[in-house]
Short mmCIF file of C-alpha atoms in Angstrom, two decimals:
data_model
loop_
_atom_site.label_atom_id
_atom_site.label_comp_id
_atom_site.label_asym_id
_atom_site.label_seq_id
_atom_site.Cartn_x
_atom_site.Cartn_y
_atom_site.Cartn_z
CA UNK Y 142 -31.15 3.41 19.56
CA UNK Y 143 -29.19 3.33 16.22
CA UNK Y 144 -27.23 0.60 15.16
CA UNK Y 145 -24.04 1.15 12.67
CA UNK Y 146 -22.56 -1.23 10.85
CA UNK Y 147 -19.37 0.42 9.44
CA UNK Y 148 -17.56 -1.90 6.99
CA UNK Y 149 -14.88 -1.08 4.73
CA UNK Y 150 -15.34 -1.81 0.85
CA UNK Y 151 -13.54 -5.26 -0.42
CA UNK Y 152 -9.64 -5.76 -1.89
CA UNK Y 153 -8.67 -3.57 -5.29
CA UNK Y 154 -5.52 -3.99 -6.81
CA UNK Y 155 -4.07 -0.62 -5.48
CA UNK Y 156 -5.10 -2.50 -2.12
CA UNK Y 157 -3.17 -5.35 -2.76
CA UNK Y 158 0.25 -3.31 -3.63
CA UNK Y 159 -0.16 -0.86 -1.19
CA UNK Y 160 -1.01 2.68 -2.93
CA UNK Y 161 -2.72 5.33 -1.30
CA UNK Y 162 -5.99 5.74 -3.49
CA UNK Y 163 -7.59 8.04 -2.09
CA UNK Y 164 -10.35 9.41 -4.88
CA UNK Y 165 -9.06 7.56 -7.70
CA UNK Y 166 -11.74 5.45 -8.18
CA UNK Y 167 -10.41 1.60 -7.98
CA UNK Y 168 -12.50 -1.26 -9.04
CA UNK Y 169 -12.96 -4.65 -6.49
CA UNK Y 170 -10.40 -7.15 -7.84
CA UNK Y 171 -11.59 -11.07 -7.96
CA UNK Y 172 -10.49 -11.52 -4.41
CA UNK Y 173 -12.76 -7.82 -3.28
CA UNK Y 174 -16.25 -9.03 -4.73
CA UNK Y 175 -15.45 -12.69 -2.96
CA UNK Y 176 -14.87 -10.36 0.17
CA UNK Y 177 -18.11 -8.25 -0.79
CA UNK Y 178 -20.23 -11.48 -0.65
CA UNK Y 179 -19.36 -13.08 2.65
CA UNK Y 180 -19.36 -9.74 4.23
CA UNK Y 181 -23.05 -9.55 2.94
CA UNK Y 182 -24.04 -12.94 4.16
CA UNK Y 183 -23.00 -11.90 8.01
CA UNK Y 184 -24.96 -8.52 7.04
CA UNK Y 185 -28.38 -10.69 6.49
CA UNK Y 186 -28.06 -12.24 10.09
CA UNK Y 187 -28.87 -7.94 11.14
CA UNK Y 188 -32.11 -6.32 10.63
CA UNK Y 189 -31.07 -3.78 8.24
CA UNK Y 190 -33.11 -0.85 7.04
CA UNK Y 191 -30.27 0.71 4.73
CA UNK Y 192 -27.25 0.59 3.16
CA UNK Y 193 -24.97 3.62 2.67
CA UNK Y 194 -21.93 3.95 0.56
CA UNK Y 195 -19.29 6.35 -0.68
CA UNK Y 196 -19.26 7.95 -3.89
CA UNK Y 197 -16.15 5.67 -5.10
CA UNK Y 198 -17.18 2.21 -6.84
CA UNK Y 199 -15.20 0.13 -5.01
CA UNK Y 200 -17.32 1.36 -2.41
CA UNK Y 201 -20.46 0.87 -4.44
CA UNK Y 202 -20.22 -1.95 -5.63
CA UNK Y 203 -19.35 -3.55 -2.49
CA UNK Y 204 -22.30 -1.99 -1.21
CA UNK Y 205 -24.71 -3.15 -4.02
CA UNK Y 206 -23.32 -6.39 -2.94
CA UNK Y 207 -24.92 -6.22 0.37
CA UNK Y 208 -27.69 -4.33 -0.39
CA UNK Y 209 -28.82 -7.20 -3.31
CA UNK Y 210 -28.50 -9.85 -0.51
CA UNK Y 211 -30.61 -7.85 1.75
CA UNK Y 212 -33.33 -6.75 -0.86
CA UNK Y 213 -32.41 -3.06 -0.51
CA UNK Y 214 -30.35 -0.82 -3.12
CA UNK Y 215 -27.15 0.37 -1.82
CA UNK Y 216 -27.40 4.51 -1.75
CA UNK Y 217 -24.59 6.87 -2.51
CA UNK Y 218 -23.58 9.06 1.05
CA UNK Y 219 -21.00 12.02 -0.32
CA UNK Y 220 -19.93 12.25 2.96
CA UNK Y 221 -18.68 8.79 3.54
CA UNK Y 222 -15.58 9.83 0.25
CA UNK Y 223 -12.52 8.57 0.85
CA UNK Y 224 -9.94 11.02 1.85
CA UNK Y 225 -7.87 13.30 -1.00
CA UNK Y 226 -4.00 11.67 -0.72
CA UNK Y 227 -3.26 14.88 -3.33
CA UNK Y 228 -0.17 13.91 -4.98
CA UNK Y 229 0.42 10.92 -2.79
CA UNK Y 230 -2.35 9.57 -4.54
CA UNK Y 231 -0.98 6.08 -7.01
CA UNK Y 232 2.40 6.42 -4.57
CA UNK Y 233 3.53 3.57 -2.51
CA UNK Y 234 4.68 4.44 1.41
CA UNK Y 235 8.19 3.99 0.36
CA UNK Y 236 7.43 6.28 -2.69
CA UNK Y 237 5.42 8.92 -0.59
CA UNK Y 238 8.91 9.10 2.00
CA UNK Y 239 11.36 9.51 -1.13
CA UNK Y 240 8.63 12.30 -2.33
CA UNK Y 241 8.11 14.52 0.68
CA UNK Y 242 9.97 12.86 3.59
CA UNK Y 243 9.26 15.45 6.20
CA UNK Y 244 5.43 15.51 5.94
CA UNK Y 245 6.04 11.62 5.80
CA UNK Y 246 7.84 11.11 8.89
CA UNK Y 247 4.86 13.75 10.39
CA UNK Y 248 2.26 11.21 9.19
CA UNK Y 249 3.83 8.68 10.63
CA UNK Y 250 4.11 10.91 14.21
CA UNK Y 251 0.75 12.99 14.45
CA UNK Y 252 -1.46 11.87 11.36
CA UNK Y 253 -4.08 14.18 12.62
CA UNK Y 254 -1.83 17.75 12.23
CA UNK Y 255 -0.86 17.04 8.19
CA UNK Y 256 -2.21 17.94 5.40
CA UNK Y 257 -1.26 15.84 2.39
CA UNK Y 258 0.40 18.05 -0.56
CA UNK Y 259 -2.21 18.78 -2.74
CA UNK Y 260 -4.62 16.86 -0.83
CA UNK Y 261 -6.52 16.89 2.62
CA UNK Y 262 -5.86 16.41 6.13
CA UNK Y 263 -7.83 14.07 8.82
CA UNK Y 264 -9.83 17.33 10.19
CA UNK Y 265 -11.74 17.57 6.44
CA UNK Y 266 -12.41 13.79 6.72
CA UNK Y 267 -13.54 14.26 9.81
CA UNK Y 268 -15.92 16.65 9.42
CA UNK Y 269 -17.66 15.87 6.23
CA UNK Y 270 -18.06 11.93 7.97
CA UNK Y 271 -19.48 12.97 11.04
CA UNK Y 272 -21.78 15.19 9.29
CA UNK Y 273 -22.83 12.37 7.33
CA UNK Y 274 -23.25 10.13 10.12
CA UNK Y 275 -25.19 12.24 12.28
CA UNK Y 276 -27.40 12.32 8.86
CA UNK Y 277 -28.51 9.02 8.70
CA UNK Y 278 -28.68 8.36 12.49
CA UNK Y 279 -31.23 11.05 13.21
CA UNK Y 280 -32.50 9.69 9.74
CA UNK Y 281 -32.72 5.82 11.37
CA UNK Y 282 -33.69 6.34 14.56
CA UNK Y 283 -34.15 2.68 16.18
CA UNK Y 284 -33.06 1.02 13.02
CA UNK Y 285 -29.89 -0.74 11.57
CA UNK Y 286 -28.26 0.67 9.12
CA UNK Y 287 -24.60 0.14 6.52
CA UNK Y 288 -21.90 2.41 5.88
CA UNK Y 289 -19.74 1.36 2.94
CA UNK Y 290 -16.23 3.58 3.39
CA UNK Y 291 -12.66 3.35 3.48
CA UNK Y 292 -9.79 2.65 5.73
CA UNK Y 293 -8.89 6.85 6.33
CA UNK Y 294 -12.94 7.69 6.71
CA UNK Y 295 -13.64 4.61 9.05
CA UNK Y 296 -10.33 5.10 11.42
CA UNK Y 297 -11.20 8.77 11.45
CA UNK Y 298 -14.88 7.77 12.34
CA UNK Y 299 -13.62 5.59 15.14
CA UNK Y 300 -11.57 7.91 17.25
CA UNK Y 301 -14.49 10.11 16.80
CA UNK Y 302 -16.93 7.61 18.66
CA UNK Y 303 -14.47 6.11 20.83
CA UNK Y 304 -13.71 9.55 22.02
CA UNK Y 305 -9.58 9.85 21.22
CA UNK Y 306 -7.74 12.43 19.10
CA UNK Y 307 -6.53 12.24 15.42
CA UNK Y 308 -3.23 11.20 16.37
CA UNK Y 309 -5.01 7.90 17.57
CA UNK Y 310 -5.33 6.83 13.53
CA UNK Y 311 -2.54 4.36 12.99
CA UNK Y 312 -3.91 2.43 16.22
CA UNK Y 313 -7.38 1.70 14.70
CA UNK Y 314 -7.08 -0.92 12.14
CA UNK Y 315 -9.09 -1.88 9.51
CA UNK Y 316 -8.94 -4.64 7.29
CA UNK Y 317 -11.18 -5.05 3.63
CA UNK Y 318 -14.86 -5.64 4.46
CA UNK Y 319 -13.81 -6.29 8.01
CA UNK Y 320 -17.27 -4.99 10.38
CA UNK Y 321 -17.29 -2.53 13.10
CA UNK Y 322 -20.06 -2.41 15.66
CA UNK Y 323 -21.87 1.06 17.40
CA UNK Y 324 -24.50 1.69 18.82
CA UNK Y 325 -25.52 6.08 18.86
CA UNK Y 326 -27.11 6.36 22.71
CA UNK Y 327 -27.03 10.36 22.66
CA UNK Y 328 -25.05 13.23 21.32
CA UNK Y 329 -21.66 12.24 21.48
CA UNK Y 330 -21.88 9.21 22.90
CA UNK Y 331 -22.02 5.76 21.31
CA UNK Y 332 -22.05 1.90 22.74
CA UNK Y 333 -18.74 0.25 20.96
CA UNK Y 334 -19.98 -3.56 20.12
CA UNK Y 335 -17.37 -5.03 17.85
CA UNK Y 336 -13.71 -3.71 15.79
CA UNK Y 337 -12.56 -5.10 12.94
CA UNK Y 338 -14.39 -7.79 12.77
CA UNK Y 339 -13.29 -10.44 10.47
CA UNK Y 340 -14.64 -13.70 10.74
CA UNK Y 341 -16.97 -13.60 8.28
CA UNK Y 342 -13.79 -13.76 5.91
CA UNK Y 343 -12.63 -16.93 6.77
CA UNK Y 344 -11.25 -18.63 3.86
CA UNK Y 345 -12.14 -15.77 1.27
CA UNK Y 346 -8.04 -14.35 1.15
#
């Protein structure tokens, strides 16, 4: 069977104050390459055939990270882009609420019926992720392999696996480089090993 390693790509600034950022493309901060590197130590103790990664170079490079440790090259998966906030996009959570408080206070209710102004909704994620996952797991078949995303694409990929709707989101949560464990067993049906796994970050902030 396929093993996945999801992780989700180290602290940026817009991270650290709390903007949506979506496809603007954020670098790591000090703090997000520290976060890149212990993340890639616990990825040596797997055999890994490949690492994936979004588009976006906070992705990337948190990827090349990992892959440099492993003696692979990190390689760019279109499907694993973070979501499109549309105008949300820079906005803080209180900002977003002043800006368009009904679709807000929707978000906040059933994140999986929006769409945000401008921008996407979860569906779109969804589909273009589990597209890409299916990808590389027919791809990998019997191997270990990396995905590099971001919070929205790895929440979204989670209810997918774990089998519960959209409106699930808000209860999956991921942390920066943090690791989450399946296995892929069949269509549609995957072996949940570990959430949010963070103890590789002890000490890194």
């Amino acid at each position: 069977m396929t093993t996945i390693l999801l992780t989700r790509h180290g602290q940026t600034e817009w991270n650290r104050e709390e903007r949506y950022r979506g496809r603007v493309d954020i670098p790591l901060n000090a703090t997000g390459e520290r976060q890149a590197a212990a993340l890639a130590e616990r990825l040596a103790t797997f055999p890994v055939a490949a690492v994936y990664t979004s588009p976006l170079r906070r992705a990337v490079r948190t990827g090349e990270i990992c892959a440099a440790r492993l003696g692979l090259r990190a390689q760019v998966l279109p499907g694993l882009l973070d979501v499109d906030f549309g105008a949300w996009q820079g906005l803080t959570p209180q900002e977003a609420a002043a800006r368009d408080p009904e679709v807000y206070r929707q978000w906040l209710a059933a994140p999986g019926t929006i769409r945000f102004p401008d921008g996407e909704g979860l569906p779109d994620v969804q589909r273009r992720a589990m597209e890409a996952l299916d990808t590389v797991t027919a791809r990998h078949r019997d191997e270990t392999i990396v995905l590099v995303a971001h919070m929205v694409v790895n929440r979204v990929l989670l209810c997918t696996v774990l089998g519960l709707d959209l409106n699930h989101y808000f209860d999956l949560r991921q942390d920066t480089c943090s690791l989450n464990i399946f296995r892929y067993l069949g269509p549609q049906r995957y072996e949940i090993v570990a959430l949010n796994d963070t103890c590789h970050m002890a000490g890194v902030g």
